[in-house]
């Protein structure tokens, strides 16, 4: 609830308590990572995503979130690897395709950018659909 209210500091305190009570809860780490990322603390967010992935190596969202954090730090190579893993685990993960496309674009690979946005658009990503439509690109 605190995340929805935009109170990330209180959300982090609640996630801290959740992790204290249930240290094997991968989602609690991932969610706390999201709160840290929202505050701009990408290094701490990555640590939490690492913990979530260690606890649940099949957690596609944690890989995608970590990829987003790496992209924010400018590490597009690692970001793309994480998005690749998220997509491997969940081939229907539209946001992972979209974010991987953005990372490719930031890396100067426009062809892979468009290719990933097309897949994301077909999977229902409104961001991808809007970008492609506004640039006259069919998907």
mmCIF file of N, CA, C and O in Angstrom, residues 50 62 85 108:
data_model
loop_
_atom_site.group_PDB
_atom_site.id
_atom_site.type_symbol
_atom_site.label_atom_id
_atom_site.label_comp_id
_atom_site.label_asym_id
_atom_site.label_seq_id
_atom_site.Cartn_x
_atom_site.Cartn_y
_atom_site.Cartn_z
ATOM 1 N N UNK A 50 19.341 -9.498 -6.875
ATOM 2 C CA UNK A 50 20.269 -10.638 -6.782
ATOM 3 C C UNK A 50 19.779 -11.634 -5.732
ATOM 4 O O UNK A 50 19.795 -12.846 -5.966
ATOM 5 N N UNK A 62 12.195 -10.613 -11.503
ATOM 6 C CA UNK A 62 13.399 -10.135 -10.822
ATOM 7 C C UNK A 62 14.532 -9.899 -11.823
ATOM 8 O O UNK A 62 15.269 -8.916 -11.714
ATOM 9 N N UNK A 85 17.270 -13.381 -20.098
ATOM 10 C CA UNK A 85 16.908 -14.432 -19.139
ATOM 11 C C UNK A 85 15.433 -14.325 -18.752
ATOM 12 O O UNK A 85 14.736 -15.353 -18.662
ATOM 13 N N UNK A 108 22.862 1.450 -29.573
ATOM 14 C CA UNK A 108 23.048 1.797 -30.987
ATOM 15 C C UNK A 108 22.559 0.750 -31.960
ATOM 16 O O UNK A 108 22.831 0.839 -33.152
#
